[in-house]
mmCIF file of C-alpha atoms and ligand atoms in Angstrom:
data_model
loop_
_atom_site.group_PDB
_atom_site.id
_atom_site.type_symbol
_atom_site.label_atom_id
_atom_site.label_comp_id
_atom_site.label_asym_id
_atom_site.label_seq_id
_atom_site.Cartn_x
_atom_site.Cartn_y
_atom_site.Cartn_z
ATOM 1 C CA MET Z 10 91.787 -64.904 129.173
ATOM 2 C CA SER Z 11 88.806 -63.396 127.476
ATOM 3 C CA ALA Z 12 88.980 -63.985 123.741
ATOM 4 C CA ARG Z 13 87.988 -67.524 122.770
ATOM 5 C CA ARG Z 14 90.686 -68.015 120.184
ATOM 6 C CA LYS Z 15 93.472 -66.555 122.286
ATOM 7 C CA LYS Z 16 96.229 -69.000 123.170
ATOM 8 C CA LEU Z 17 96.410 -70.032 126.795
ATOM 9 C CA LYS Z 18 99.626 -68.720 128.265
ATOM 10 C CA ILE Z 19 100.829 -71.566 130.416
ATOM 11 C CA GLY Z 20 103.884 -72.317 132.555
ATOM 12 C CA VAL Z 21 105.176 -75.508 134.126
ATOM 13 C CA ILE Z 22 106.442 -75.519 137.710
ATOM 14 C CA GLY Z 23 108.634 -78.527 138.440
ATOM 15 C CA THR Z 24 110.364 -80.082 135.464
ATOM 16 C CA GLY Z 25 111.123 -83.513 136.913
ATOM 17 C CA HIS Z 26 109.767 -86.843 135.701
ATOM 18 C CA MET Z 27 106.147 -85.661 135.269
ATOM 19 C CA GLY Z 28 106.901 -82.024 134.497
ATOM 20 C CA GLN Z 29 108.924 -82.974 131.432
ATOM 21 C CA TYR Z 30 105.900 -84.791 129.946
ATOM 22 C CA HIS Z 31 103.736 -81.700 130.484
ATOM 23 C CA VAL Z 32 106.360 -79.522 128.781
ATOM 24 C CA ASN Z 33 106.545 -81.937 125.881
ATOM 25 C CA VAL Z 34 102.767 -82.174 125.384
ATOM 26 C CA LEU Z 35 102.212 -78.422 125.771
ATOM 27 C CA SER Z 36 104.828 -77.671 123.157
ATOM 28 C CA THR Z 37 102.709 -79.591 120.623
ATOM 29 C CA MET Z 38 99.371 -77.890 121.368
ATOM 30 C CA ILE Z 39 98.345 -75.068 119.087
ATOM 31 C CA THR Z 40 95.849 -73.828 121.682
ATOM 32 C CA HIS Z 41 98.627 -73.196 124.212
ATOM 33 C CA GLN Z 42 101.663 -70.992 124.460
ATOM 34 C CA LEU Z 43 104.314 -72.469 126.724
ATOM 35 C CA VAL Z 44 105.513 -69.266 128.390
ATOM 36 C CA GLY Z 45 108.224 -70.920 130.422
ATOM 37 C CA VAL Z 46 109.150 -73.243 133.248
ATOM 38 C CA TYR Z 47 110.419 -72.902 136.790
ATOM 39 C CA ASP Z 48 112.257 -75.465 138.905
ATOM 40 C CA VAL Z 49 114.298 -75.004 142.079
ATOM 41 C CA ASP Z 50 116.899 -77.015 140.190
ATOM 42 C CA MET Z 51 117.748 -74.399 137.547
ATOM 43 C CA GLU Z 52 120.051 -76.734 135.683
ATOM 44 C CA ARG Z 53 117.196 -79.239 135.265
ATOM 45 C CA ALA Z 54 114.798 -76.502 134.106
ATOM 46 C CA ARG Z 55 117.281 -75.229 131.511
ATOM 47 C CA GLN Z 56 118.004 -78.723 130.244
ATOM 48 C CA ILE Z 57 114.286 -79.580 129.811
ATOM 49 C CA VAL Z 58 113.345 -76.309 128.155
ATOM 50 C CA SER Z 59 116.362 -76.207 125.836
ATOM 51 C CA LYS Z 60 114.550 -78.419 123.279
ATOM 52 C CA TYR Z 61 111.604 -76.045 123.013
ATOM 53 C CA GLU Z 62 110.962 -72.423 122.134
ATOM 54 C CA SER Z 63 110.507 -71.402 125.714
ATOM 55 C CA ARG Z 64 112.525 -70.204 128.684
ATOM 56 C CA ALA Z 65 113.531 -71.196 132.196
ATOM 57 C CA TYR Z 66 112.574 -68.554 134.754
ATOM 58 C CA THR Z 67 114.888 -67.995 137.705
ATOM 59 C CA ASN Z 68 112.027 -66.628 139.768
ATOM 60 C CA LEU Z 69 108.588 -68.191 140.309
ATOM 61 C CA ASP Z 70 106.759 -64.862 140.819
ATOM 62 C CA SER Z 71 108.060 -63.653 137.509
ATOM 63 C CA LEU Z 72 106.757 -66.752 135.689
ATOM 64 C CA LEU Z 73 103.365 -66.380 137.380
ATOM 65 C CA THR Z 74 102.930 -62.778 136.223
ATOM 66 C CA HIS Z 75 103.352 -63.908 132.607
ATOM 67 C CA CYS Z 76 100.890 -66.839 132.752
ATOM 68 C CA ASP Z 77 97.096 -67.391 132.597
ATOM 69 C CA ALA Z 78 97.594 -70.893 133.956
ATOM 70 C CA VAL Z 79 100.273 -73.170 135.358
ATOM 71 C CA VAL Z 80 100.938 -76.866 135.786
ATOM 72 C CA VAL Z 81 102.249 -77.705 139.249
ATOM 73 C CA ALA Z 82 104.389 -80.840 139.026
ATOM 74 C CA VAL Z 83 106.563 -80.500 142.115
ATOM 75 C CA PRO Z 84 106.807 -83.267 144.762
ATOM 76 C CA THR Z 85 103.529 -83.750 146.669
ATOM 77 C CA MET Z 86 104.844 -82.170 149.882
ATOM 78 C CA TYR Z 87 105.146 -78.812 148.026
ATOM 79 C CA HIS Z 88 101.798 -78.970 146.181
ATOM 80 C CA TYR Z 89 99.957 -76.814 148.707
ATOM 81 C CA ASP Z 90 102.541 -73.996 148.918
ATOM 82 C CA VAL Z 91 103.187 -73.765 145.194
ATOM 83 C CA ALA Z 92 99.548 -74.127 144.084
ATOM 84 C CA LYS Z 93 98.385 -71.568 146.669
ATOM 85 C CA LYS Z 94 100.957 -69.083 145.430
ATOM 86 C CA ALA Z 95 99.856 -69.621 141.834
ATOM 87 C CA LEU Z 96 96.132 -69.257 142.649
ATOM 88 C CA LEU Z 97 96.737 -66.108 144.703
ATOM 89 C CA ALA Z 98 98.628 -64.722 141.710
ATOM 90 C CA GLY Z 99 95.455 -65.252 139.648
ATOM 91 C CA CYS Z 100 96.569 -68.318 137.666
ATOM 92 C CA HIS Z 101 94.375 -71.326 136.870
ATOM 93 C CA VAL Z 102 96.130 -74.420 138.203
ATOM 94 C CA LEU Z 103 96.511 -77.937 136.876
ATOM 95 C CA LEU Z 104 97.891 -79.577 140.004
ATOM 96 C CA GLU Z 105 99.430 -83.024 139.761
ATOM 97 C CA LYS Z 106 97.849 -85.770 141.842
ATOM 98 C CA PRO Z 107 97.443 -86.201 144.778
ATOM 99 C CA ILE Z 108 95.927 -82.762 145.282
ATOM 100 C CA THR Z 109 97.703 -82.098 148.602
ATOM 101 C CA GLU Z 110 99.049 -83.885 151.662
ATOM 102 C CA THR Z 111 96.057 -83.045 153.878
ATOM 103 C CA VAL Z 112 92.312 -82.535 153.449
ATOM 104 C CA GLU Z 113 92.542 -79.094 155.099
ATOM 105 C CA GLN Z 114 95.120 -77.956 152.529
ATOM 106 C CA ALA Z 115 92.948 -79.251 149.680
ATOM 107 C CA GLU Z 116 89.879 -77.479 151.063
ATOM 108 C CA GLU Z 117 91.794 -74.218 151.316
ATOM 109 C CA LEU Z 118 93.039 -74.435 147.725
ATOM 110 C CA VAL Z 119 89.535 -75.237 146.491
ATOM 111 C CA SER Z 120 88.049 -72.282 148.348
ATOM 112 C CA ILE Z 121 90.732 -69.881 147.030
ATOM 113 C CA ALA Z 122 90.030 -71.100 143.492
ATOM 114 C CA GLN Z 123 86.287 -70.636 143.997
ATOM 115 C CA GLU Z 124 86.671 -67.139 145.472
ATOM 116 C CA LYS Z 125 88.863 -66.078 142.592
ATOM 117 C CA GLY Z 126 86.843 -67.823 139.904
ATOM 118 C CA LEU Z 127 89.783 -69.970 138.841
ATOM 119 C CA ILE Z 128 89.947 -73.549 137.632
ATOM 120 C CA LEU Z 129 91.799 -75.943 139.907
ATOM 121 C CA GLN Z 130 92.107 -79.281 138.144
ATOM 122 C CA VAL Z 131 93.836 -82.259 139.707
ATOM 123 C CA GLY Z 132 96.145 -84.211 137.398
ATOM 124 C CA HIS Z 133 94.275 -87.509 137.504
ATOM 125 C CA VAL Z 134 95.431 -88.356 134.008
ATOM 126 C CA GLU Z 135 93.758 -91.806 133.981
ATOM 127 C CA ARG Z 136 90.405 -90.007 133.736
ATOM 128 C CA PHE Z 137 91.454 -89.169 130.183
ATOM 129 C CA ASN Z 138 92.549 -92.682 129.257
ATOM 130 C CA GLY Z 139 90.440 -93.471 126.168
ATOM 131 C CA ALA Z 140 89.222 -96.730 127.686
ATOM 132 C CA VAL Z 141 88.144 -95.021 130.920
ATOM 133 C CA MET Z 142 86.222 -92.371 128.974
ATOM 134 C CA GLU Z 143 84.427 -95.192 127.128
ATOM 135 C CA LEU Z 144 83.761 -97.038 130.385
ATOM 136 C CA HIS Z 145 81.409 -94.349 131.626
ATOM 137 C CA LYS Z 146 79.128 -95.121 128.668
ATOM 138 C CA ILE Z 147 78.847 -98.856 129.402
ATOM 139 C CA VAL Z 148 78.946 -99.203 133.170
ATOM 140 C CA MET Z 149 75.394 -98.868 134.433
ATOM 141 C CA ASP Z 150 75.020 -100.515 137.798
ATOM 142 C CA PRO Z 151 78.248 -102.260 138.827
ATOM 143 C CA ILE Z 152 77.990 -105.072 141.341
ATOM 144 C CA PHE Z 153 81.690 -105.626 141.902
ATOM 145 C CA ILE Z 154 84.776 -103.722 140.780
ATOM 146 C CA GLU Z 155 88.332 -104.969 140.972
ATOM 147 C CA ALA Z 156 91.258 -102.647 140.248
ATOM 148 C CA LYS Z 157 94.833 -103.853 140.096
ATOM 149 C CA ARG Z 158 97.847 -101.590 139.618
ATOM 150 C CA MET Z 159 101.227 -103.303 139.848
ATOM 151 C CA ALA Z 160 104.669 -101.898 139.091
ATOM 152 C CA PRO Z 161 108.287 -102.708 139.804
ATOM 153 C CA PHE Z 162 110.030 -100.765 142.552
ATOM 154 C CA THR Z 163 111.581 -97.435 141.674
ATOM 155 C CA PRO Z 164 113.463 -95.594 144.443
ATOM 156 C CA ARG Z 165 112.605 -92.213 142.816
ATOM 157 C CA ILE Z 166 109.355 -91.601 144.740
ATOM 158 C CA LYS Z 167 110.287 -91.301 148.408
ATOM 159 C CA ASP Z 168 107.758 -88.908 149.914
ATOM 160 C CA VAL Z 169 104.582 -90.983 149.469
ATOM 161 C CA GLY Z 170 103.525 -94.636 149.630
ATOM 162 C CA VAL Z 171 101.731 -96.707 146.994
ATOM 163 C CA ILE Z 172 98.284 -95.351 147.933
ATOM 164 C CA LEU Z 173 99.044 -91.707 147.111
ATOM 165 C CA ASP Z 174 101.569 -92.601 144.423
ATOM 166 C CA MET Z 175 99.524 -95.077 142.373
ATOM 167 C CA MET Z 176 96.251 -96.269 143.896
ATOM 168 C CA ILE Z 177 94.783 -92.761 144.044
ATOM 169 C CA HIS Z 178 94.210 -93.107 140.272
ATOM 170 C CA ASP Z 179 91.962 -96.141 140.806
ATOM 171 C CA LEU Z 180 90.227 -94.579 143.781
ATOM 172 C CA ASP Z 181 89.443 -91.572 141.615
ATOM 173 C CA ILE Z 182 88.100 -93.747 138.769
ATOM 174 C CA VAL Z 183 86.035 -96.024 141.018
ATOM 175 C CA LEU Z 184 84.537 -93.198 143.095
ATOM 176 C CA ASN Z 185 83.458 -91.464 139.911
ATOM 177 C CA LEU Z 186 82.107 -94.642 138.328
ATOM 178 C CA VAL Z 187 79.764 -95.666 141.125
ATOM 179 C CA ASN Z 188 76.755 -93.474 141.409
ATOM 180 C CA ALA Z 189 76.425 -93.766 145.188
ATOM 181 C CA LYS Z 190 78.110 -92.633 148.380
ATOM 182 C CA VAL Z 191 80.802 -94.691 150.047
ATOM 183 C CA LEU Z 192 79.394 -96.540 153.037
ATOM 184 C CA SER Z 193 82.586 -98.034 154.463
ATOM 185 C CA TYR Z 194 86.148 -98.939 153.559
ATOM 186 C CA GLU Z 195 89.034 -100.803 155.033
ATOM 187 C CA ALA Z 196 92.649 -101.043 154.023
ATOM 188 C CA MET Z 197 95.691 -103.107 154.771
ATOM 189 C CA GLY Z 198 99.214 -103.101 153.446
ATOM 190 C CA ARG Z 199 102.881 -103.620 154.049
ATOM 191 C CA SER Z 200 106.118 -101.835 153.497
ATOM 192 C CA ILE Z 201 108.677 -103.948 151.684
ATOM 193 C CA MET Z 202 111.294 -101.699 150.057
ATOM 194 C CA SER Z 203 110.642 -98.289 151.619
ATOM 195 C CA ASP Z 204 109.483 -96.684 154.861
ATOM 196 C CA GLN Z 205 105.996 -96.203 153.382
ATOM 197 C CA GLU Z 206 103.425 -98.794 152.332
ATOM 198 C CA ASP Z 207 104.631 -100.447 149.105
ATOM 199 C CA ILE Z 208 101.728 -102.838 148.722
ATOM 200 C CA ALA Z 209 98.141 -102.221 149.788
ATOM 201 C CA SER Z 210 94.570 -103.277 149.312
ATOM 202 C CA ILE Z 211 91.468 -101.190 149.916
ATOM 203 C CA ARG Z 212 87.968 -102.649 150.080
ATOM 204 C CA LEU Z 213 85.037 -100.314 149.634
ATOM 205 C CA VAL Z 214 81.307 -100.766 150.029
ATOM 206 C CA PHE Z 215 78.909 -98.227 148.530
ATOM 207 C CA GLU Z 216 75.420 -97.318 149.724
ATOM 208 C CA ASN Z 217 73.873 -98.960 146.633
ATOM 209 C CA GLY Z 218 75.600 -102.255 147.483
ATOM 210 C CA THR Z 219 78.443 -102.013 144.956
ATOM 211 C CA MET Z 220 81.645 -103.582 146.276
ATOM 212 C CA ALA Z 221 85.148 -102.659 145.112
ATOM 213 C CA THR Z 222 88.583 -104.051 145.792
ATOM 214 C CA LEU Z 223 91.670 -102.056 144.894
ATOM 215 C CA LEU Z 224 95.090 -103.657 144.905
ATOM 216 C CA GLY Z 225 98.277 -101.668 144.428
ATOM 217 C CA SER Z 226 101.887 -102.678 144.494
ATOM 218 C CA ARG Z 227 105.106 -100.939 143.601
ATOM 219 C CA VAL Z 228 107.216 -103.987 144.381
ATOM 220 C CA SER Z 229 105.962 -106.307 141.658
ATOM 221 C CA GLN Z 230 108.071 -107.456 138.746
ATOM 222 C CA LEU Z 231 105.261 -107.051 136.230
ATOM 223 C CA LYS Z 232 103.718 -103.756 135.238
ATOM 224 C CA GLU Z 233 99.993 -104.376 135.166
ATOM 225 C CA ARG Z 234 97.091 -101.922 135.320
ATOM 226 C CA VAL Z 235 93.616 -103.393 134.959
ATOM 227 C CA LEU Z 236 90.054 -102.737 136.022
ATOM 228 C CA ASN Z 237 87.437 -105.501 135.968
ATOM 229 C CA ILE Z 238 83.744 -104.890 136.510
ATOM 230 C CA VAL Z 239 80.934 -107.329 137.158
ATOM 231 C CA GLN Z 240 77.511 -106.018 136.277
ATOM 232 C CA ASP Z 241 74.238 -107.598 135.301
ATOM 233 C CA LYS Z 242 74.776 -109.921 132.297
ATOM 234 C CA SER Z 243 78.263 -108.639 131.465
ATOM 235 C CA TYR Z 244 81.836 -108.716 132.707
ATOM 236 C CA ILE Z 245 83.946 -105.759 131.616
ATOM 237 C CA CYS Z 246 87.742 -105.974 131.488
ATOM 238 C CA LEU Z 247 89.709 -102.777 130.969
ATOM 239 C CA ASN Z 248 93.427 -102.575 130.363
ATOM 240 C CA TYR Z 249 94.752 -99.107 131.208
ATOM 241 C CA SER Z 250 98.078 -99.670 129.431
ATOM 242 C CA SER Z 251 96.715 -100.779 126.064
ATOM 243 C CA GLN Z 252 93.536 -98.671 126.473
ATOM 244 C CA ASP Z 253 91.435 -101.722 125.559
ATOM 245 C CA ILE Z 254 88.044 -102.863 126.787
ATOM 246 C CA GLU Z 255 86.539 -106.321 126.446
ATOM 247 C CA ILE Z 256 82.952 -107.091 127.369
ATOM 248 C CA HIS Z 257 82.185 -110.716 128.101
ATOM 249 C CA ARG Z 258 78.553 -111.738 127.734
ATOM 250 C CA GLN Z 259 77.054 -115.119 128.374
ATOM 251 C CA ALA Z 260 75.184 -116.562 125.392
ATOM 252 C CA SER Z 261 74.014 -119.873 126.777
ATOM 253 C CA ALA Z 262 74.736 -122.375 129.496
ATOM 254 C CA ALA Z 263 73.597 -125.967 129.773
ATOM 255 C CA TYR Z 264 74.305 -129.285 131.437
ATOM 256 C CA LEU Z 265 75.076 -131.983 128.863
ATOM 257 C CA MET Z 266 74.505 -135.502 130.020
ATOM 258 C CA THR Z 267 76.331 -138.396 128.353
ATOM 259 C CA ARG Z 268 76.450 -142.000 129.509
ATOM 260 C CA GLU Z 269 79.781 -141.387 131.272
ATOM 261 C CA GLU Z 270 79.490 -137.936 132.731
ATOM 262 C CA ILE Z 271 77.608 -134.718 133.155
ATOM 263 C CA LYS Z 272 79.343 -131.777 131.532
ATOM 264 C CA TYR Z 273 78.627 -128.154 132.059
ATOM 265 C CA SER Z 274 78.897 -126.190 128.876
ATOM 266 C CA GLN Z 275 78.883 -122.451 128.622
ATOM 267 C CA GLU Z 276 79.043 -120.273 125.584
ATOM 268 C CA SER Z 277 79.938 -116.639 125.793
ATOM 269 C CA PHE Z 278 81.020 -114.018 123.367
ATOM 270 C CA ILE Z 279 83.543 -111.260 123.768
ATOM 271 C CA GLU Z 280 82.895 -107.807 122.445
ATOM 272 C CA LYS Z 281 86.046 -105.764 121.841
ATOM 273 C CA LEU Z 282 85.183 -102.108 122.085
ATOM 274 C CA TYR Z 283 86.589 -99.558 119.707
ATOM 275 C CA VAL Z 284 88.410 -97.016 121.843
ATOM 276 C CA HIS Z 285 89.639 -93.704 120.558
ATOM 277 C CA LYS Z 286 93.241 -93.686 121.776
ATOM 278 C CA ASP Z 287 94.621 -90.208 122.198
ATOM 279 C CA ASN Z 288 97.441 -89.119 124.472
ATOM 280 C CA PRO Z 289 95.654 -88.911 127.874
ATOM 281 C CA LEU Z 290 97.907 -86.054 129.028
ATOM 282 C CA LYS Z 291 96.990 -84.055 125.947
ATOM 283 C CA SER Z 292 93.282 -84.724 126.589
ATOM 284 C CA GLU Z 293 93.784 -83.629 130.194
ATOM 285 C CA HIS Z 294 95.200 -80.304 128.958
ATOM 286 C CA THR Z 295 92.418 -79.869 126.418
ATOM 287 C CA HIS Z 296 89.834 -80.355 129.167
ATOM 288 C CA PHE Z 297 91.654 -77.871 131.456
ATOM 289 C CA TYR Z 298 91.749 -75.358 128.602
ATOM 290 C CA GLU Z 299 88.044 -75.824 127.791
ATOM 291 C CA CYS Z 300 87.079 -75.425 131.452
ATOM 292 C CA ILE Z 301 89.064 -72.175 131.651
ATOM 293 C CA LEU Z 302 87.310 -70.854 128.548
ATOM 294 C CA GLY Z 303 83.930 -71.970 129.852
ATOM 295 C CA ILE Z 304 83.408 -74.280 126.860
ATOM 296 C CA THR Z 305 82.815 -77.126 129.278
ATOM 297 C CA THR Z 306 82.540 -77.732 133.012
ATOM 298 C CA PRO Z 307 84.996 -79.771 135.082
ATOM 299 C CA MET Z 308 84.577 -83.498 134.486
ATOM 300 C CA VAL Z 309 84.977 -84.069 138.224
ATOM 301 C CA PRO Z 310 84.054 -81.457 140.840
ATOM 302 C CA ASN Z 311 86.691 -80.467 143.404
ATOM 303 C CA THR Z 312 84.465 -81.856 146.191
ATOM 304 C CA LYS Z 313 85.071 -85.321 144.699
ATOM 305 C CA ASP Z 314 88.849 -84.654 144.641
ATOM 306 C CA ILE Z 315 88.689 -83.917 148.359
ATOM 307 C CA GLU Z 316 86.640 -87.050 149.077
ATOM 308 C CA THR Z 317 89.146 -89.168 147.130
ATOM 309 C CA LEU Z 318 92.021 -87.682 149.124
ATOM 310 C CA LYS Z 319 90.181 -88.257 152.408
ATOM 311 C CA ILE Z 320 89.631 -91.952 151.655
ATOM 312 C CA ALA Z 321 93.259 -92.303 150.536
ATOM 313 C CA LEU Z 322 94.564 -90.679 153.731
ATOM 314 C CA ASP Z 323 92.244 -92.708 155.986
ATOM 315 C CA SER Z 324 93.350 -95.866 154.175
ATOM 316 C CA MET Z 325 96.975 -94.919 154.782
ATOM 317 C CA GLU Z 326 96.180 -94.496 158.474
ATOM 318 C CA GLN Z 327 94.596 -97.957 158.591
ATOM 319 C CA VAL Z 328 97.607 -99.386 156.771
ATOM 320 C CA ARG Z 329 99.940 -97.784 159.323
ATOM 321 C CA GLU Z 330 98.070 -99.578 162.095
ATOM 322 C CA ASN Z 331 98.462 -102.810 160.140
ATOM 323 C CA LEU Z 332 102.151 -102.104 159.555
ATOM 324 C CA ASP Z 333 102.627 -102.213 163.328
ATOM 325 C CA LEU Z 334 100.810 -105.509 163.395
ATOM 326 C CA PHE Z 335 103.023 -106.947 160.637
ATOM 327 C CA THR Z 336 106.175 -105.693 162.420
ATOM 328 C CA ALA Z 337 105.015 -107.406 165.615
ATOM 329 C CA LEU Z 338 104.304 -110.637 163.695
ATOM 330 C CA GLN Z 339 107.730 -110.481 162.045
ATOM 331 C CA ARG Z 340 109.412 -109.957 165.441
ATOM 332 C CA LYS Z 341 107.528 -112.905 166.903
ATOM 333 C CA LYS Z 342 108.651 -115.047 163.961
ATOM 334 C CA GLU Z 343 112.301 -114.035 164.470
ATOM 335 C CA GLU Z 344 112.114 -114.687 168.229
ATOM 336 C CA SER Z 345 110.696 -118.151 167.646
ATOM 337 C CA ILE Z 346 113.575 -118.950 165.271
ATOM 338 C CA VAL Z 347 116.172 -117.839 167.861
ATOM 339 C CA SER Z 348 114.635 -119.805 170.781
HETATM 340 N N1 NAD O 26 99.697 -88.123 136.958
HETATM 341 C C1 NAD O 26 100.563 -89.105 137.067
HETATM 342 O O1 NAD O 26 100.374 -90.179 136.539
HETATM 343 C C2 NAD O 26 101.851 -88.852 137.807
HETATM 344 C C3 NAD O 26 102.964 -89.653 137.581
HETATM 345 C C4 NAD O 26 104.124 -89.366 138.274
HETATM 346 C C5 NAD O 26 104.146 -88.326 139.180
HETATM 347 N N2 NAD O 26 103.029 -87.582 139.394
HETATM 348 C C6 NAD O 26 103.011 -86.490 140.382
HETATM 349 O O2 NAD O 26 103.810 -85.417 139.877
HETATM 350 C C7 NAD O 26 104.460 -84.764 140.960
HETATM 351 C C8 NAD O 26 105.945 -84.725 140.665
HETATM 352 O O3 NAD O 26 106.429 -86.032 140.614
HETATM 353 P P1 NAD O 26 107.731 -86.383 139.780
HETATM 354 O O4 NAD O 26 107.770 -87.857 139.711
HETATM 355 O O5 NAD O 26 107.783 -85.604 138.534
HETATM 356 O O6 NAD O 26 108.865 -85.862 140.789
HETATM 357 P P2 NAD O 26 110.353 -85.469 140.429
HETATM 358 O O7 NAD O 26 111.095 -85.531 141.719
HETATM 359 O O8 NAD O 26 110.858 -86.251 139.285
HETATM 360 O O9 NAD O 26 110.268 -83.942 139.944
HETATM 361 C C9 NAD O 26 109.921 -82.896 140.799
HETATM 362 C C10 NAD O 26 110.630 -81.638 140.303
HETATM 363 O O10 NAD O 26 110.158 -80.542 141.087
HETATM 364 C C11 NAD O 26 111.286 -79.712 141.442
HETATM 365 N N3 NAD O 26 110.898 -78.984 142.656
HETATM 366 C C12 NAD O 26 110.914 -79.400 143.933
HETATM 367 N N4 NAD O 26 110.417 -78.454 144.744
HETATM 368 C C13 NAD O 26 110.096 -77.411 143.959
HETATM 369 C C14 NAD O 26 109.520 -76.140 144.218
HETATM 370 N N5 NAD O 26 109.162 -75.765 145.452
HETATM 371 N N6 NAD O 26 109.343 -75.299 143.175
HETATM 372 C C15 NAD O 26 109.702 -75.664 141.915
HETATM 373 N N7 NAD O 26 110.251 -76.849 141.605
HETATM 374 C C16 NAD O 26 110.412 -77.735 142.626
HETATM 375 C C17 NAD O 26 112.419 -80.686 141.606
HETATM 376 O O11 NAD O 26 113.673 -80.022 141.469
HETATM 377 C C18 NAD O 26 112.149 -81.678 140.478
HETATM 378 O O12 NAD O 26 112.767 -81.304 139.261
HETATM 379 C C19 NAD O 26 104.102 -85.551 142.227
HETATM 380 O O13 NAD O 26 103.065 -84.926 142.917
HETATM 381 C C20 NAD O 26 103.617 -86.879 141.702
HETATM 382 O O14 NAD O 26 102.649 -87.487 142.532
HETATM 383 C C21 NAD O 26 101.897 -87.807 138.714
#
């Protein structure tokens, strides 16, 4: 793509749950031309594309030759193969999160993109949540960060556990919010409804002393996605779902002594931030488009994407060790009931 005003010719590979949202958003963007879609399930591809002025390709190579860029929204286990094929065909790639299954695969994709001068953007859509964008302007030197992402169980996602499925969003946000390297991290979790970890917590310590705790569950009855930050003189509460931010500030605190008792009184005020609420997926596509045209540079470098994946994979490894521990504890419990 050379001319600035030229529409970006884009295709969508994988028209499942996430792919359908990409198709829908792209069909509304005047900067993009949705060339077509490809899915191994042709019926699904035809059904999704039937509502739009676009077509379902029966062959991936053919779609790639007609596109400047593609969205890869296939299951994680196929990210590497499909994204590599697209990059080698000369297409910019917006690859759904998590980037790949292994760090080596991610590094290879990043180096192909670099060699070919292509944009490889990972679909961390929460980066484009209006509240998260605002957060970067108000978080200066966080002392403690707490992220919580809870959801009810859905049997649809089978190939990954809660860390790669959901918590990778918070890892990405937290790693990009703290302006320091990660010093150490530890994770634990349990599998409840699937063979993978369904609930997990990751604790991180950064070289500047910032601490973070991430909690993720896909077996909770309530859908909740929040991020709370303690920093000097303010407590910031972000709600991902409503895209709202509240800043709590302490106004005064005093001990009041009456004849009967000593009372502690604290006054604080809550600032509700105005957040520009756009569709985060649309903003993600706008950013991808602007990076391709050279209007802007990637919000997050690919090296950070690789670091995020590495911490996620190491955490999964630690959780696996803990899973064995929990299985042993469960067995011991059952044996003690029998005897
Ligand atoms: N950014 C987010 O918030 C978010 C949310 C959900 C899912 N995702 C990610 O999106 C990806 C897809 O997840 P999903 O929930 O849409 O899965 P899904 O199973 O609903 O859809 C995947 C689609 O890809 C097709 N497919 C499989 N292999 C293919 C191949 N080799 N070539 C072309 N098509 C192929 C399947 O037929 C299916 O239609 C995953 O990596 C997931 O982690 C991201």
